[in-house]
């Protein structure tokens, strides 16, 4: 992951809001999303976030001047689908990033041509960043796996395969929803430990999972594994991802084939994909607890050890309905970092997923698994933050929570910042719980 002139922290944009302190979208970020005018029914278009504006990529193709490489990349997304650009691979994406950076930089001769291609973000609505193909949810957070394992199996918290196999299951992409989409409390089958038989009704232990989403760029042919040393080339970018979970449905249904209805009623993805290039200044060595075994050779490379992790700060914020009505702001209930939490890198996930011959396709999504840090206030789920529902979280207005109530709004936040770099962010990843359907 090389750094180039697009990462220069001194680079400024003629879009003034992109130069503001604390913006998620300075010119060093340039994430992709799908937008249309708010309240409209027009087809989705591809946009690039810059400050508090969206650059309409199709309009920019028509009005701007582009070199052949950038023009080909812009043509790929003219139909409103990111996947043709994903399929072009990292080199085309880099050419487009360089051209967009030059066009949006202070002093660019393209300013007058591109100014009419900007829309205020507050005037648009955003959807899922691409049509998501297959979705796989991993379990890379070792502190989460250990803490949850302790709740389910006190004598054997971390199963012996964990430090050898990147654990995952094939999920369901149809229920992945855009930022702001309401999350309906699921109905399901639950069984209390002392009950003779299960009952059916609304989940009473509705939880969040703080995850990253990795979107696949170029795919691989069926039967042709991707070596770990080349796995990065198949990653397009990263989003925030909330894998809402029903903790009372989960323990009854998960044996022996894994999660099912406890996970497939809704997952929220953030609207902007931060590309692997934008994340280049924020790479970190892979951190593993002392005594962890060396990975098998097909999961090991100098690059994945030295810079395979992502230094992304992550937070979980909660606002109850009562707080909302009183005008009280959301409160932060957890803060952690992806580099501290993940036992496996995204490249290792690609290498493992394809190692048996499985083909990945542009627009496939990997969930990282819940990214809990080592400390008690760094947990990425309420299950951990409340010790399985035994220690409620006290909120400033006197309310408390073990699991989510109807009307609760939960938001994930993510950003990268390091000395000598420009801070970049991921934008919102929010959902509000609405009541279960009547039985
Ligand atoms: Ca998950």
Tab-separated table of C-alpha atoms in Angstrom, residues 63-434:
chain	number	residue	atom	x	y	z
A	63	UNK	CA	-18.493	18.217	-17.809
A	64	UNK	CA	-14.886	17.560	-16.763
A	65	UNK	CA	-11.722	16.708	-18.685
A	66	UNK	CA	-10.252	13.299	-17.880
A	67	UNK	CA	-7.293	11.210	-19.000
A	68	UNK	CA	-8.225	7.910	-20.724
A	69	UNK	CA	-7.681	5.781	-17.588
A	70	UNK	CA	-9.877	7.969	-15.395
A	71	UNK	CA	-12.492	8.323	-18.155
A	72	UNK	CA	-12.754	4.520	-18.464
A	73	UNK	CA	-13.236	4.209	-14.684
A	74	UNK	CA	-15.891	6.954	-14.713
A	75	UNK	CA	-17.672	5.305	-17.643
A	76	UNK	CA	-17.804	2.072	-15.634
A	77	UNK	CA	-20.052	3.655	-12.991
A	78	UNK	CA	-22.171	5.815	-15.313
A	79	UNK	CA	-25.054	3.328	-14.969
A	80	UNK	CA	-25.299	3.879	-11.215
A	81	UNK	CA	-23.714	0.569	-10.175
A	82	UNK	CA	-20.316	0.450	-8.422
A	83	UNK	CA	-19.621	-3.161	-9.360
A	84	UNK	CA	-18.205	-2.497	-12.861
A	85	UNK	CA	-15.614	-0.222	-11.220
A	86	UNK	CA	-14.991	-2.861	-8.544
A	87	UNK	CA	-14.381	-5.413	-11.308
A	88	UNK	CA	-11.738	-3.204	-12.966
A	89	UNK	CA	-9.410	-3.721	-10.011
A	90	UNK	CA	-6.995	-1.646	-7.991
A	91	UNK	CA	-5.023	-0.054	-10.823
A	92	UNK	CA	-8.101	1.539	-12.432
A	93	UNK	CA	-9.315	2.669	-9.031
A	94	UNK	CA	-5.973	4.338	-8.303
A	95	UNK	CA	-6.023	6.135	-11.665
A	96	UNK	CA	-9.500	7.472	-10.865
A	97	UNK	CA	-8.476	8.516	-7.343
A	98	UNK	CA	-5.503	10.469	-8.679
A	99	UNK	CA	-7.629	12.217	-11.318
A	100	UNK	CA	-10.423	13.088	-8.841
A	101	UNK	CA	-7.858	14.373	-6.344
A	102	UNK	CA	-6.279	16.648	-8.971
A	103	UNK	CA	-9.674	17.844	-10.227
A	104	UNK	CA	-10.954	18.715	-6.735
A	105	UNK	CA	-7.686	20.235	-5.466
A	106	UNK	CA	-7.315	23.940	-4.797
A	107	UNK	CA	-6.136	25.668	-7.961
A	108	UNK	CA	-7.553	23.037	-10.353
A	109	UNK	CA	-8.556	24.338	-13.774
A	110	UNK	CA	-11.556	21.954	-13.555
A	111	UNK	CA	-13.266	23.937	-10.789
A	112	UNK	CA	-15.713	25.851	-12.969
A	113	UNK	CA	-16.653	22.743	-14.975
A	114	UNK	CA	-17.237	20.584	-11.881
A	115	UNK	CA	-18.946	23.126	-9.631
A	116	UNK	CA	-22.382	22.369	-11.188
A	117	UNK	CA	-21.772	18.629	-10.546
A	118	UNK	CA	-21.893	19.106	-6.741
A	119	UNK	CA	-24.988	18.593	-4.584
A	120	UNK	CA	-25.199	19.308	-0.855
A	121	UNK	CA	-25.251	16.040	1.100
A	122	UNK	CA	-28.260	17.347	3.038
A	123	UNK	CA	-30.222	17.451	-0.244
A	124	UNK	CA	-29.633	13.800	-1.153
A	125	UNK	CA	-30.550	10.378	0.176
A	126	UNK	CA	-28.065	7.512	0.149
A	127	UNK	CA	-28.664	3.791	-0.202
A	128	UNK	CA	-26.471	0.715	0.215
A	129	UNK	CA	-23.213	1.499	-1.623
A	130	UNK	CA	-23.654	-1.284	-4.189
A	131	UNK	CA	-25.932	-4.194	-4.915
A	132	UNK	CA	-24.390	-6.648	-2.451
A	133	UNK	CA	-23.854	-10.134	-3.825
A	134	UNK	CA	-22.891	-12.835	-1.389
A	135	UNK	CA	-22.341	-11.904	2.246
A	136	UNK	CA	-20.056	-13.747	4.653
A	137	UNK	CA	-19.820	-12.817	8.322
A	138	UNK	CA	-16.511	-13.578	9.998
A	139	UNK	CA	-15.560	-13.643	13.679
A	140	UNK	CA	-12.163	-11.899	13.728
A	141	UNK	CA	-12.582	-10.130	17.097
A	142	UNK	CA	-10.689	-12.397	19.501
A	143	UNK	CA	-11.699	-10.428	22.624
A	144	UNK	CA	-15.343	-10.694	21.513
A	145	UNK	CA	-14.997	-14.404	20.774
A	146	UNK	CA	-13.442	-14.992	24.189
A	147	UNK	CA	-15.957	-12.854	26.127
A	148	UNK	CA	-18.982	-14.383	24.385
A	149	UNK	CA	-17.471	-17.850	24.686
A	150	UNK	CA	-17.209	-17.299	28.461
A	151	UNK	CA	-20.933	-16.510	28.646
A	152	UNK	CA	-21.904	-19.612	26.643
A	153	UNK	CA	-19.120	-21.987	27.814
A	154	UNK	CA	-17.377	-20.752	31.002
A	155	UNK	CA	-14.937	-23.679	31.063
A	156	UNK	CA	-13.967	-23.483	27.370
A	157	UNK	CA	-14.339	-19.877	26.128
A	158	UNK	CA	-12.161	-19.891	23.011
A	159	UNK	CA	-12.696	-22.978	20.878
A	160	UNK	CA	-9.451	-24.632	19.727
A	161	UNK	CA	-9.978	-23.912	16.013
A	162	UNK	CA	-10.189	-20.132	16.561
A	163	UNK	CA	-6.456	-19.392	16.315
A	164	UNK	CA	-6.090	-21.525	13.170
A	165	UNK	CA	-9.200	-20.989	11.045
A	166	UNK	CA	-10.774	-17.579	10.252
A	167	UNK	CA	-14.238	-18.595	11.497
A	168	UNK	CA	-17.219	-17.416	9.444
A	169	UNK	CA	-20.627	-18.359	8.101
A	170	UNK	CA	-22.494	-17.524	4.915
A	171	UNK	CA	-25.050	-14.816	5.686
A	172	UNK	CA	-27.938	-13.240	3.888
A	173	UNK	CA	-27.497	-10.129	1.711
A	174	UNK	CA	-31.198	-9.428	1.049
A	175	UNK	CA	-31.685	-7.954	4.537
A	176	UNK	CA	-28.647	-5.630	4.503
A	177	UNK	CA	-30.166	-2.156	4.713
A	178	UNK	CA	-28.977	1.405	4.240
A	179	UNK	CA	-28.067	3.837	6.982
A	180	UNK	CA	-31.203	5.167	8.718
A	181	UNK	CA	-33.457	2.285	7.682
A	182	UNK	CA	-35.596	1.201	10.677
A	183	UNK	CA	-34.845	-2.192	12.219
A	184	UNK	CA	-37.942	-4.195	13.081
A	185	UNK	CA	-37.625	-6.260	16.241
A	186	UNK	CA	-37.652	-9.880	15.085
A	187	UNK	CA	-40.054	-12.582	16.130
A	188	UNK	CA	-38.472	-15.899	16.865
A	189	UNK	CA	-38.234	-19.107	18.797
A	190	UNK	CA	-36.552	-18.920	22.179
A	191	UNK	CA	-36.178	-21.350	25.022
A	192	UNK	CA	-35.312	-20.519	28.627
A	193	UNK	CA	-32.788	-22.937	30.157
A	194	UNK	CA	-35.340	-24.201	32.686
A	195	UNK	CA	-38.294	-24.354	30.275
A	196	UNK	CA	-39.593	-27.666	28.958
A	197	UNK	CA	-40.187	-26.308	25.460
A	198	UNK	CA	-39.581	-23.176	23.388
A	199	UNK	CA	-41.989	-20.304	22.821
A	200	UNK	CA	-42.465	-17.967	19.837
A	201	UNK	CA	-42.561	-14.175	20.179
A	202	UNK	CA	-40.627	-10.904	19.922
A	203	UNK	CA	-36.941	-11.053	20.802
A	204	UNK	CA	-36.279	-9.587	24.264
A	205	UNK	CA	-32.487	-9.516	23.905
A	206	UNK	CA	-31.937	-7.403	20.797
A	207	UNK	CA	-28.302	-6.358	20.376
A	208	UNK	CA	-25.909	-4.565	18.035
A	209	UNK	CA	-22.579	-5.778	16.658
A	210	UNK	CA	-19.867	-3.221	15.871
A	211	UNK	CA	-18.197	-4.488	12.701
A	212	UNK	CA	-16.385	-3.346	9.605
A	213	UNK	CA	-17.678	-4.358	6.161
A	214	UNK	CA	-15.082	-5.291	3.533
A	215	UNK	CA	-16.348	-4.977	-0.043
A	216	UNK	CA	-14.702	-7.182	-2.656
A	217	UNK	CA	-13.359	-5.593	-5.838
A	218	UNK	CA	-12.020	-7.896	-8.500
A	219	UNK	CA	-13.269	-11.471	-8.131
A	220	UNK	CA	-11.546	-14.809	-8.706
A	221	UNK	CA	-12.518	-17.750	-10.920
A	222	UNK	CA	-14.202	-20.777	-9.363
A	223	UNK	CA	-11.546	-23.291	-8.359
A	224	UNK	CA	-8.704	-20.742	-8.320
A	225	UNK	CA	-7.647	-19.686	-4.818
A	226	UNK	CA	-6.274	-16.174	-4.206
A	227	UNK	CA	-2.836	-16.357	-2.528
A	228	UNK	CA	-2.602	-14.255	0.636
A	229	UNK	CA	0.189	-12.147	-0.887
A	230	UNK	CA	-2.212	-11.033	-3.649
A	231	UNK	CA	-5.384	-10.884	-1.576
A	232	UNK	CA	-5.258	-7.098	-1.035
A	233	UNK	CA	-5.743	-6.603	-4.779
A	234	UNK	CA	-9.220	-8.119	-4.409
A	235	UNK	CA	-10.380	-5.661	-1.726
A	236	UNK	CA	-12.248	-2.544	-2.883
A	237	UNK	CA	-12.897	-0.728	0.366
A	238	UNK	CA	-14.330	-0.634	3.862
A	239	UNK	CA	-17.622	0.446	5.468
A	240	UNK	CA	-19.079	0.397	8.965
A	241	UNK	CA	-21.429	-2.519	9.527
A	242	UNK	CA	-23.937	-3.252	12.307
A	243	UNK	CA	-24.913	-6.919	12.383
A	244	UNK	CA	-28.040	-6.599	14.587
A	245	UNK	CA	-28.443	-9.802	16.605
A	246	UNK	CA	-31.178	-11.450	18.698
A	247	UNK	CA	-29.327	-12.951	21.651
A	248	UNK	CA	-32.279	-15.032	22.875
A	249	UNK	CA	-32.961	-16.608	19.460
A	250	UNK	CA	-29.252	-17.270	18.851
A	251	UNK	CA	-28.359	-19.810	21.598
A	252	UNK	CA	-31.378	-22.018	20.876
A	253	UNK	CA	-30.961	-22.151	17.099
A	254	UNK	CA	-27.196	-22.007	16.539
A	255	UNK	CA	-26.274	-25.618	17.216
A	256	UNK	CA	-25.089	-27.410	15.151
A	257	UNK	CA	-25.129	-25.297	11.953
A	258	UNK	CA	-24.572	-21.755	13.239
A	259	UNK	CA	-26.504	-18.452	13.281
A	260	UNK	CA	-29.710	-18.199	11.239
A	261	UNK	CA	-32.803	-16.118	12.132
A	262	UNK	CA	-30.967	-14.443	15.029
A	263	UNK	CA	-28.895	-12.578	12.423
A	264	UNK	CA	-30.851	-12.387	9.155
A	265	UNK	CA	-33.590	-9.880	10.083
A	266	UNK	CA	-31.435	-6.832	9.301
A	267	UNK	CA	-27.880	-5.508	9.102
A	268	UNK	CA	-27.018	-1.834	8.560
A	269	UNK	CA	-24.195	-0.787	6.231
A	270	UNK	CA	-22.799	2.751	6.108
A	271	UNK	CA	-23.368	4.539	2.782
A	272	UNK	CA	-19.805	5.509	1.833
A	273	UNK	CA	-17.121	2.980	0.861
A	274	UNK	CA	-13.710	4.213	1.997
A	275	UNK	CA	-11.286	2.727	-0.523
A	276	UNK	CA	-8.215	0.710	0.373
A	277	UNK	CA	-6.138	3.547	-1.138
A	278	UNK	CA	-7.651	6.115	1.252
A	279	UNK	CA	-6.797	3.792	4.150
A	280	UNK	CA	-3.144	3.384	3.090
A	281	UNK	CA	-1.771	5.853	5.698
A	282	UNK	CA	-3.593	3.989	8.483
A	283	UNK	CA	-2.168	0.484	8.174
A	284	UNK	CA	-0.759	-1.227	11.257
A	285	UNK	CA	1.096	-4.414	12.137
A	286	UNK	CA	-1.096	-7.398	12.964
A	287	UNK	CA	-1.349	-7.620	16.769
A	288	UNK	CA	-1.969	-10.972	18.384
A	289	UNK	CA	-1.987	-12.049	22.023
A	290	UNK	CA	1.284	-13.535	23.288
A	291	UNK	CA	1.442	-17.274	22.709
A	292	UNK	CA	-0.739	-17.255	19.582
A	293	UNK	CA	0.394	-19.899	17.074
A	294	UNK	CA	1.974	-18.898	13.763
A	295	UNK	CA	-0.634	-18.934	10.980
A	296	UNK	CA	-0.423	-21.757	8.460
A	297	UNK	CA	1.639	-20.715	5.403
A	298	UNK	CA	-1.403	-20.105	3.154
A	299	UNK	CA	-2.539	-17.398	5.621
A	300	UNK	CA	0.863	-15.845	6.215
A	301	UNK	CA	2.772	-13.114	4.389
A	302	UNK	CA	5.231	-10.400	5.322
A	303	UNK	CA	2.709	-7.753	4.261
A	304	UNK	CA	-0.167	-9.131	6.320
A	305	UNK	CA	2.060	-9.327	9.419
A	306	UNK	CA	3.711	-5.953	8.921
A	307	UNK	CA	0.788	-3.814	7.736
A	308	UNK	CA	-2.278	-6.031	7.395
A	309	UNK	CA	-4.294	-4.409	10.188
A	310	UNK	CA	-6.352	-1.213	9.883
A	311	UNK	CA	-6.003	1.519	12.509
A	312	UNK	CA	-9.672	2.563	12.497
A	313	UNK	CA	-11.174	4.148	15.644
A	314	UNK	CA	-14.658	2.853	16.345
A	315	UNK	CA	-17.440	3.982	18.669
A	316	UNK	CA	-21.002	2.968	19.565
A	317	UNK	CA	-23.560	5.662	20.486
A	318	UNK	CA	-27.068	5.224	21.910
A	319	UNK	CA	-30.056	7.587	22.062
A	320	UNK	CA	-33.281	6.290	23.592
A	321	UNK	CA	-36.729	7.504	22.539
A	322	UNK	CA	-37.013	9.462	25.818
A	323	UNK	CA	-33.643	11.123	25.180
A	324	UNK	CA	-34.741	11.985	21.645
A	325	UNK	CA	-38.017	13.513	22.868
A	326	UNK	CA	-36.183	15.568	25.499
A	327	UNK	CA	-33.648	16.810	22.953
A	328	UNK	CA	-30.830	15.023	24.789
A	329	UNK	CA	-27.915	13.942	22.582
A	330	UNK	CA	-26.787	10.355	22.076
A	331	UNK	CA	-24.259	8.981	24.569
A	332	UNK	CA	-21.170	6.971	23.751
A	333	UNK	CA	-21.349	3.472	25.220
A	334	UNK	CA	-18.168	1.986	23.719
A	335	UNK	CA	-14.886	3.046	22.078
A	336	UNK	CA	-12.278	0.766	20.552
A	337	UNK	CA	-9.997	0.355	17.545
A	338	UNK	CA	-10.071	-2.225	14.781
A	339	UNK	CA	-6.306	-2.819	14.977
A	340	UNK	CA	-6.589	-3.817	18.654
A	341	UNK	CA	-9.566	-6.077	18.095
A	342	UNK	CA	-9.011	-8.168	14.958
A	343	UNK	CA	-7.090	-11.450	15.065
A	344	UNK	CA	-7.208	-11.898	11.257
A	345	UNK	CA	-6.556	-9.326	8.522
A	346	UNK	CA	-8.884	-8.678	5.593
A	347	UNK	CA	-6.273	-10.239	3.268
A	348	UNK	CA	-6.264	-13.402	5.367
A	349	UNK	CA	-10.074	-13.536	5.104
A	350	UNK	CA	-9.871	-13.336	1.294
A	351	UNK	CA	-7.146	-15.999	1.188
A	352	UNK	CA	-9.061	-18.323	3.484
A	353	UNK	CA	-12.450	-17.789	1.798
A	354	UNK	CA	-11.003	-18.704	-1.608
A	355	UNK	CA	-8.544	-21.375	-0.412
A	356	UNK	CA	-10.957	-24.206	-1.117
A	357	UNK	CA	-11.802	-22.807	-4.548
A	358	UNK	CA	-14.796	-20.598	-3.696
A	359	UNK	CA	-15.164	-17.700	-6.140
A	360	UNK	CA	-15.652	-14.138	-4.909
A	361	UNK	CA	-17.381	-11.558	-7.070
A	362	UNK	CA	-17.338	-7.750	-7.210
A	363	UNK	CA	-19.724	-6.401	-4.569
A	364	UNK	CA	-19.489	-9.378	-2.226
A	365	UNK	CA	-19.363	-8.332	1.415
A	366	UNK	CA	-17.367	-9.674	4.366
A	367	UNK	CA	-18.395	-8.686	7.892
A	368	UNK	CA	-15.352	-8.525	10.175
A	369	UNK	CA	-17.185	-9.918	13.189
A	370	UNK	CA	-17.720	-7.875	16.345
A	371	UNK	CA	-14.654	-5.730	17.009
A	372	UNK	CA	-14.340	-5.566	20.782
A	373	UNK	CA	-11.134	-4.256	22.323
A	374	UNK	CA	-9.547	-5.904	25.358
A	375	UNK	CA	-11.109	-3.573	27.971
A	376	UNK	CA	-14.653	-3.771	29.413
A	377	UNK	CA	-15.652	-0.375	27.933
A	378	UNK	CA	-14.282	-1.387	24.507
A	379	UNK	CA	-16.878	-4.048	23.752
A	380	UNK	CA	-18.770	-3.916	20.463
A	381	UNK	CA	-21.987	-5.529	21.701
A	382	UNK	CA	-24.431	-5.000	24.572
A	383	UNK	CA	-24.071	-8.701	25.386
A	384	UNK	CA	-20.507	-7.968	26.500
A	385	UNK	CA	-21.060	-4.418	27.841
A	386	UNK	CA	-23.785	-5.709	30.203
A	387	UNK	CA	-22.211	-9.082	31.041
A	388	UNK	CA	-24.960	-11.021	29.344
A	389	UNK	CA	-27.681	-8.640	30.568
A	390	UNK	CA	-26.642	-8.808	34.244
A	391	UNK	CA	-25.086	-5.305	34.553
A	392	UNK	CA	-27.307	-2.628	32.981
A	393	UNK	CA	-25.794	0.466	31.371
A	394	UNK	CA	-26.914	3.591	33.295
A	395	UNK	CA	-27.827	6.510	31.036
A	396	UNK	CA	-27.571	10.217	32.018
A	397	UNK	CA	-31.379	10.680	32.140
A	398	UNK	CA	-31.836	7.879	34.692
A	399	UNK	CA	-32.836	5.213	32.190
A	400	UNK	CA	-30.858	1.995	31.896
A	401	UNK	CA	-30.369	-0.612	29.209
A	402	UNK	CA	-29.359	-4.234	29.047
A	403	UNK	CA	-30.573	-4.848	25.484
A	404	UNK	CA	-32.235	-2.516	22.956
A	405	UNK	CA	-35.788	-1.236	23.499
A	406	UNK	CA	-38.231	-0.101	20.824
A	407	UNK	CA	-37.436	3.489	19.851
A	408	UNK	CA	-33.710	3.208	20.653
A	409	UNK	CA	-31.391	4.650	18.014
A	410	UNK	CA	-27.955	3.102	17.791
A	411	UNK	CA	-25.116	4.618	15.756
A	412	UNK	CA	-21.662	3.375	14.860
A	413	UNK	CA	-18.926	5.930	14.197
A	414	UNK	CA	-15.545	5.295	12.607
A	415	UNK	CA	-12.553	7.393	11.582
A	416	UNK	CA	-8.796	7.259	11.110
A	417	UNK	CA	-6.348	9.784	12.488
A	418	UNK	CA	-2.623	9.749	12.999
A	419	UNK	CA	0.073	12.410	13.405
A	420	UNK	CA	1.233	13.602	9.981
A	421	UNK	CA	-1.978	12.552	8.186
A	422	UNK	CA	-5.337	14.129	7.392
A	423	UNK	CA	-8.178	12.619	9.431
A	424	UNK	CA	-10.724	10.692	7.338
A	425	UNK	CA	-14.089	9.285	8.442
A	426	UNK	CA	-16.766	6.824	7.418
A	427	UNK	CA	-19.978	8.858	7.849
A	428	UNK	CA	-23.057	7.546	9.661
A	429	UNK	CA	-24.232	3.979	10.349
A	430	UNK	CA	-27.490	4.334	12.267
A	431	UNK	CA	-30.676	2.399	12.869
A	432	UNK	CA	-33.740	2.814	15.108
A	433	UNK	CA	-35.595	-0.157	16.598
A	434	UNK	CA	-39.307	-0.372	15.752
